Amino acid sequence: MSSTELLSAGLSPAESSSALALPVGFRFGAATASYQIEGAAAEGGRTPSIWDTFARIPGKVLNGDTGDVACDHYHRYAEDVALLSSLGLDSYRFSVSWSRVQPGGAGAVNPAGLDFYDRLVDELVGAGIEPALTLYHWDLPQELQDAGGWTNRATAERFAEYSAIVAAKLGDRVRLWSTLNEPWCSAFLGYAAGVHAPGHTEPAEAFAAVHHLLLGHGLATQAVRQAATDPDVGIVLNTFEVRPYLSDGTDDEVARRIDAVANRVFLEPLKNGRYPRDLLIDVADLTDFSFVKDGDLEIISTPIDFLGVNYYQPTVVSSATGEAATNAGHGSVLATPYPGSGDVLFPTLPGEHTSMGWLVDETGLTDLLVKLDELYGWPLMVTENGAAYSTGVGEDGRVRDAERTAYIEKHLAAVAAAVSRGADVRGYFAWSLLDNYEWAYGYTERFGIIHVDYDTQVRTVKDSARRYSEIVAATRAQWV
Ligand code: GCO
C-alpha cells in the first residue's frame, strides 16, 4: 500500500478525498483580534487604544470606520464560541485588549475587563476548544503612546507587567500564549509608513520600536512562564516569503535587503541574540541602534516554544525598471524604512488576486515553512492564513464563497506539503473566524469564514467554513 492508500483506509470516499496527511494532534482553528471584533469600546471600563484614536483621524481609515461596535463579540462571545464548536475546530486564537484589562496601560487592573476574558476562556474550555491567546495585537493603550509608545523603552516593561496580570488570571486554563502579533506591522506600518496607528512617518522610530517590541516580547515570555501553568510561549510574525522577480540574479540584492528588514530583523535576535550585520549596514544612515542596552539581546533570545507564521501571499521584489516597473503593485511600504527606497519595486504577478489585490500562491506557504524549519528549527504554527472576498449572503441564505474555499483548500494542502518535506508544523488557524474590522480598510474587506451583517450582527456560516470543517473531520478520522 502507498502511504496515501494507508491513510485513506477505512474512510468514506468523501472523507478520503478531504483527508490531509498531517500529524496526529495537529491543531485546526480560526483566529481573530480584539479591536477587530469586540466592539464595546467604552464599556466595562475599557479606555482608548491607539486604534481608537487613529481611526478618528480623517482620511486614515476608509469611510471613517472605527472598532466601536465591530462584531459586538464582547456581548456575543458565547454565540461565537458555539459557532467554532459547530465547525468542529479545536483551537481559537484571540487577542486581549490591554486597555480593557489595564486601562491606561499601567497600574491597577480593571476586574471587569479581565472578567470578560475569564468568561471567554471558560466558554471555550467548556466547549472543548483550546484557547490560543495573543497578548498584543496592535491596540496599545493611548496613554502609553502619549509617552512615546514603542519608541519608549518603558513600554516594554509595562507590557511585561500587563502580561503577568493576564497570565496570573488565565494561566491555569490557557496553555498557548503568543506575546506579539506581527511586530513588523506595529513598527514599520505604524512608525515609518504611517498607515497604521499611531500613524508616524519617521523611519528611524521604526527601528527603536522593533527593538522595544522585541524586548517586550522577551520580558513577557519570562513573565508568562512565571505566572502560568506549563505554558507554551511563542511570537507571531508575518514572515515574508521574499522572492526576486528576475531569476538571473539582478534582483537578489533587493531581495536580501527586504529579507533583512522584514524577516531577519526579528528572527536573528530571537534565535541568535543579534541583529543581522547586513541590516546594520543598510540602515546605518537612519539609526546607530544605540537603543540596544547591555543584556537586552539575552532577554530577547529567551527560548520560545513555537513560532507563529502569518502568511497570505509571497512578496516579489525587483530593482529593475521596464516590465517590473510597469507591473509594480502596492506594498511599497515594505521599502519605506530605507533611504532611497524608491528603487524597490513590488511587481504584480499574473494569476488570481483576492479583493485586497493579494496574489493567490500557496507554494509560498510551503516554501516559507520549509525554510523557517531548516534555518531556525522552532516548532511552527500557521497562526493566520486566509483571503478577502466580498461574497454576500444569497437569497437562499447561503454564502457561496467558492474562491475562499479554494484558497483554504490549497493552503491546507500546502501545509501538508511542507510537513511531507520535513517541516515541524503543529497547527493552522484560518484568518478569520468572522468578517471584521480590517484596519485601514475599515469594514470594506471581508476575511471571515463566517459572514457578519454589520447592521443586524447576524452571523452566517460561509461555504468555506463548511468545507474547512469537512477537511478537519476527515483528517482527524484517519488518526483513530
Ligand atoms: C495581519 C493581522 C490581521 C489582519 C489580516 C488581514 O496579518 O495584518 O494579523 O489583523 O486582519 O492579516 O490583513
PDB file of N, CA and C in Angstrom, residues 238-289:
ATOM      1  N   ASN A 238       4.706  38.063  10.730  1.00  0.00           N
ATOM      2  CA  ASN A 238       4.277  37.946   9.332  1.00  0.00           C
ATOM      3  C   ASN A 238       5.539  37.810   8.483  1.00  0.00           C
ATOM      4  N   THR A 239       6.218  36.694   8.714  1.00  0.00           N
ATOM      5  CA  THR A 239       7.422  36.402   7.923  1.00  0.00           C
ATOM      6  C   THR A 239       7.071  36.481   6.443  1.00  0.00           C
ATOM      7  N   PHE A 240       7.928  37.134   5.692  1.00  0.00           N
ATOM      8  CA  PHE A 240       7.654  37.339   4.259  1.00  0.00           C
ATOM      9  C   PHE A 240       8.381  36.275   3.443  1.00  0.00           C
ATOM     10  N   GLU A 241       7.672  35.667   2.517  1.00  0.00           N
ATOM     11  CA  GLU A 241       8.318  34.770   1.577  1.00  0.00           C
ATOM     12  C   GLU A 241       8.835  35.663   0.440  1.00  0.00           C
ATOM     13  N   VAL A 242      10.086  36.122   0.592  1.00  0.00           N
ATOM     14  CA  VAL A 242      10.635  37.098  -0.352  1.00  0.00           C
ATOM     15  C   VAL A 242      11.185  36.364  -1.578  1.00  0.00           C
ATOM     16  N   ARG A 243      10.725  36.777  -2.747  1.00  0.00           N
ATOM     17  CA  ARG A 243      11.178  36.150  -3.993  1.00  0.00           C
ATOM     18  C   ARG A 243      11.655  37.220  -4.970  1.00  0.00           C
ATOM     19  N   PRO A 244      12.864  37.040  -5.519  1.00  0.00           N
ATOM     20  CA  PRO A 244      13.299  38.000  -6.540  1.00  0.00           C
ATOM     21  C   PRO A 244      12.449  37.866  -7.804  1.00  0.00           C
ATOM     22  N   TYR A 245      12.126  38.995  -8.409  1.00  0.00           N
ATOM     23  CA  TYR A 245      11.287  38.989  -9.622  1.00  0.00           C
ATOM     24  C   TYR A 245      12.042  38.347 -10.780  1.00  0.00           C
ATOM     25  N   LEU A 246      13.285  38.789 -10.981  1.00  0.00           N
ATOM     26  CA  LEU A 246      14.090  38.213 -12.054  1.00  0.00           C
ATOM     27  C   LEU A 246      14.972  37.111 -11.471  1.00  0.00           C
ATOM     28  N   SER A 247      15.036  35.996 -12.186  1.00  0.00           N
ATOM     29  CA  SER A 247      15.793  34.859 -11.648  1.00  0.00           C
ATOM     30  C   SER A 247      17.249  34.867 -12.111  1.00  0.00           C
ATOM     31  N   ASP A 248      17.653  35.939 -12.826  1.00  0.00           N
ATOM     32  CA  ASP A 248      19.033  35.954 -13.337  1.00  0.00           C
ATOM     33  C   ASP A 248      20.020  36.598 -12.365  1.00  0.00           C
ATOM     34  N   GLY A 249      19.566  36.874 -11.135  1.00  0.00           N
ATOM     35  CA  GLY A 249      20.475  37.453 -10.153  1.00  0.00           C
ATOM     36  C   GLY A 249      20.314  38.959  -9.986  1.00  0.00           C
ATOM     37  N   THR A 250      19.691  39.624 -10.979  1.00  0.00           N
ATOM     38  CA  THR A 250      19.543  41.082 -10.936  1.00  0.00           C
ATOM     39  C   THR A 250      18.839  41.553  -9.660  1.00  0.00           C
ATOM     40  N   ASP A 251      17.872  40.767  -9.201  1.00  0.00           N
ATOM     41  CA  ASP A 251      17.057  41.217  -8.074  1.00  0.00           C
ATOM     42  C   ASP A 251      17.466  40.598  -6.738  1.00  0.00           C
ATOM     43  N   ASP A 252      18.556  39.876  -6.728  1.00  0.00           N
ATOM     44  CA  ASP A 252      18.961  39.190  -5.487  1.00  0.00           C
ATOM     45  C   ASP A 252      19.336  40.167  -4.375  1.00  0.00           C
ATOM     46  N   GLU A 253      19.973  41.265  -4.737  1.00  0.00           N
ATOM     47  CA  GLU A 253      20.395  42.231  -3.716  1.00  0.00           C
ATOM     48  C   GLU A 253      19.177  42.894  -3.057  1.00  0.00           C
ATOM     49  N   VAL A 254      18.201  43.242  -3.861  1.00  0.00           N
ATOM     50  CA  VAL A 254      16.980  43.830  -3.295  1.00  0.00           C
ATOM     51  C   VAL A 254      16.281  42.801  -2.410  1.00  0.00           C
ATOM     52  N   ALA A 255      16.262  41.554  -2.853  1.00  0.00           N
ATOM     53  CA  ALA A 255      15.628  40.501  -2.048  1.00  0.00           C
ATOM     54  C   ALA A 255      16.354  40.348  -0.709  1.00  0.00           C
ATOM     55  N   ARG A 256      17.671  40.442  -0.732  1.00  0.00           N
ATOM     56  CA  ARG A 256      18.435  40.354   0.520  1.00  0.00           C
ATOM     57  C   ARG A 256      18.048  41.493   1.467  1.00  0.00           C
ATOM     58  N   ARG A 257      17.988  42.712   0.931  1.00  0.00           N
ATOM     59  CA  ARG A 257      17.652  43.870   1.769  1.00  0.00           C
ATOM     60  C   ARG A 257      16.273  43.732   2.397  1.00  0.00           C
ATOM     61  N   ILE A 258      15.301  43.311   1.582  1.00  0.00           N
ATOM     62  CA  ILE A 258      13.943  43.198   2.110  1.00  0.00           C
ATOM     63  C   ILE A 258      13.854  42.053   3.117  1.00  0.00           C
ATOM     64  N   ASP A 259      14.536  40.960   2.825  1.00  0.00           N
ATOM     65  CA  ASP A 259      14.548  39.842   3.780  1.00  0.00           C
ATOM     66  C   ASP A 259      15.147  40.292   5.119  1.00  0.00           C
ATOM     67  N   ALA A 260      16.163  41.155   5.059  1.00  0.00           N
ATOM     68  CA  ALA A 260      16.792  41.633   6.297  1.00  0.00           C
ATOM     69  C   ALA A 260      15.819  42.473   7.115  1.00  0.00           C
ATOM     70  N   VAL A 261      15.150  43.425   6.469  1.00  0.00           N
ATOM     71  CA  VAL A 261      14.317  44.366   7.225  1.00  0.00           C
ATOM     72  C   VAL A 261      12.941  43.795   7.559  1.00  0.00           C
ATOM     73  N   ALA A 262      12.522  42.768   6.817  1.00  0.00           N
ATOM     74  CA  ALA A 262      11.187  42.229   7.072  1.00  0.00           C
ATOM     75  C   ALA A 262      11.250  40.984   7.952  1.00  0.00           C
ATOM     76  N   ASN A 263      12.263  40.156   7.752  1.00  0.00           N
ATOM     77  CA  ASN A 263      12.324  38.862   8.446  1.00  0.00           C
ATOM     78  C   ASN A 263      13.444  38.779   9.477  1.00  0.00           C
ATOM     79  N   ARG A 264      14.684  38.922   8.981  1.00  0.00           N
ATOM     80  CA  ARG A 264      15.820  38.634   9.858  1.00  0.00           C
ATOM     81  C   ARG A 264      15.975  39.643  10.979  1.00  0.00           C
ATOM     82  N   VAL A 265      15.403  40.856  10.805  1.00  0.00           N
ATOM     83  CA  VAL A 265      15.448  41.851  11.881  1.00  0.00           C
ATOM     84  C   VAL A 265      14.770  41.310  13.141  1.00  0.00           C
ATOM     85  N   PHE A 266      13.823  40.390  12.969  1.00  0.00           N
ATOM     86  CA  PHE A 266      13.180  39.741  14.122  1.00  0.00           C
ATOM     87  C   PHE A 266      13.784  38.365  14.406  1.00  0.00           C
ATOM     88  N   LEU A 267      13.943  37.562  13.363  1.00  0.00           N
ATOM     89  CA  LEU A 267      14.333  36.160  13.554  1.00  0.00           C
ATOM     90  C   LEU A 267      15.719  36.024  14.183  1.00  0.00           C
ATOM     91  N   GLU A 268      16.656  36.855  13.738  1.00  0.00           N
ATOM     92  CA  GLU A 268      18.037  36.715  14.241  1.00  0.00           C
ATOM     93  C   GLU A 268      18.159  37.072  15.718  1.00  0.00           C
ATOM     94  N   PRO A 269      17.626  38.220  16.165  1.00  0.00           N
ATOM     95  CA  PRO A 269      17.699  38.478  17.610  1.00  0.00           C
ATOM     96  C   PRO A 269      16.951  37.424  18.421  1.00  0.00           C
ATOM     97  N   LEU A 270      15.811  36.952  17.915  1.00  0.00           N
ATOM     98  CA  LEU A 270      15.045  35.959  18.672  1.00  0.00           C
ATOM     99  C   LEU A 270      15.824  34.651  18.806  1.00  0.00           C
ATOM    100  N   LYS A 271      16.453  34.238  17.709  1.00  0.00           N
ATOM    101  CA  LYS A 271      17.121  32.939  17.730  1.00  0.00           C
ATOM    102  C   LYS A 271      18.559  33.043  18.227  1.00  0.00           C
ATOM    103  N   ASN A 272      19.277  34.045  17.708  1.00  0.00           N
ATOM    104  CA  ASN A 272      20.726  34.076  17.943  1.00  0.00           C
ATOM    105  C   ASN A 272      21.204  35.266  18.774  1.00  0.00           C
ATOM    106  N   GLY A 273      20.255  36.090  19.234  1.00  0.00           N
ATOM    107  CA  GLY A 273      20.643  37.190  20.104  1.00  0.00           C
ATOM    108  C   GLY A 273      21.497  38.249  19.431  1.00  0.00           C
ATOM    109  N   ARG A 274      21.275  38.511  18.141  1.00  0.00           N
ATOM    110  CA  ARG A 274      21.991  39.618  17.479  1.00  0.00           C
ATOM    111  C   ARG A 274      21.174  40.117  16.287  1.00  0.00           C
ATOM    112  N   TYR A 275      21.387  41.391  15.971  1.00  0.00           N
ATOM    113  CA  TYR A 275      20.770  41.935  14.751  1.00  0.00           C
ATOM    114  C   TYR A 275      21.663  41.590  13.569  1.00  0.00           C
ATOM    115  N   PRO A 276      21.068  41.352  12.382  1.00  0.00           N
ATOM    116  CA  PRO A 276      21.884  40.965  11.228  1.00  0.00           C
ATOM    117  C   PRO A 276      22.872  42.081  10.848  1.00  0.00           C
ATOM    118  N   ARG A 277      24.108  41.696  10.597  1.00  0.00           N
ATOM    119  CA  ARG A 277      25.151  42.678  10.250  1.00  0.00           C
ATOM    120  C   ARG A 277      24.801  43.466   9.010  1.00  0.00           C
ATOM    121  N   ASP A 278      24.257  42.765   8.018  1.00  0.00           N
ATOM    122  CA  ASP A 278      23.956  43.472   6.764  1.00  0.00           C
ATOM    123  C   ASP A 278      22.866  44.527   6.976  1.00  0.00           C
ATOM    124  N   LEU A 279      21.939  44.251   7.870  1.00  0.00           N
ATOM    125  CA  LEU A 279      20.888  45.226   8.162  1.00  0.00           C
ATOM    126  C   LEU A 279      21.490  46.462   8.824  1.00  0.00           C
ATOM    127  N   LEU A 280      22.396  46.238   9.786  1.00  0.00           N
ATOM    128  CA  LEU A 280      23.017  47.370  10.494  1.00  0.00           C
ATOM    129  C   LEU A 280      23.697  48.293   9.485  1.00  0.00           C
ATOM    130  N   ILE A 281      24.307  47.683   8.471  1.00  0.00           N
ATOM    131  CA  ILE A 281      24.990  48.482   7.446  1.00  0.00           C
ATOM    132  C   ILE A 281      23.956  49.183   6.555  1.00  0.00           C
ATOM    133  N   ASP A 282      22.942  48.437   6.134  1.00  0.00           N
ATOM    134  CA  ASP A 282      21.914  49.011   5.242  1.00  0.00           C
ATOM    135  C   ASP A 282      21.282  50.271   5.834  1.00  0.00           C
ATOM    136  N   VAL A 283      21.031  50.259   7.149  1.00  0.00           N
ATOM    137  CA  VAL A 283      20.265  51.354   7.743  1.00  0.00           C
ATOM    138  C   VAL A 283      21.138  52.289   8.594  1.00  0.00           C
ATOM    139  N   ALA A 284      22.443  52.207   8.379  1.00  0.00           N
ATOM    140  CA  ALA A 284      23.361  52.997   9.217  1.00  0.00           C
ATOM    141  C   ALA A 284      23.062  54.497   9.164  1.00  0.00           C
ATOM    142  N   ASP A 285      22.560  54.998   8.043  1.00  0.00           N
ATOM    143  CA  ASP A 285      22.243  56.427   7.949  1.00  0.00           C
ATOM    144  C   ASP A 285      21.031  56.808   8.792  1.00  0.00           C
ATOM    145  N   LEU A 286      20.233  55.813   9.139  1.00  0.00           N
ATOM    146  CA  LEU A 286      18.994  56.086   9.867  1.00  0.00           C
ATOM    147  C   LEU A 286      19.148  55.939  11.366  1.00  0.00           C
ATOM    148  N   THR A 287      19.904  54.921  11.770  1.00  0.00           N
ATOM    149  CA  THR A 287      19.984  54.632  13.205  1.00  0.00           C
ATOM    150  C   THR A 287      21.298  53.938  13.538  1.00  0.00           C
ATOM    151  N   ASP A 288      21.788  54.211  14.733  1.00  0.00           N
ATOM    152  CA  ASP A 288      23.004  53.527  15.182  1.00  0.00           C
ATOM    153  C   ASP A 288      22.670  52.436  16.202  1.00  0.00           C
ATOM    154  N   PHE A 289      21.392  52.144  16.369  1.00  0.00           N
ATOM    155  CA  PHE A 289      20.953  51.094  17.299  1.00  0.00           C
ATOM    156  C   PHE A 289      21.422  51.354  18.737  1.00  0.00           C
TER     157      PHE A 289
END
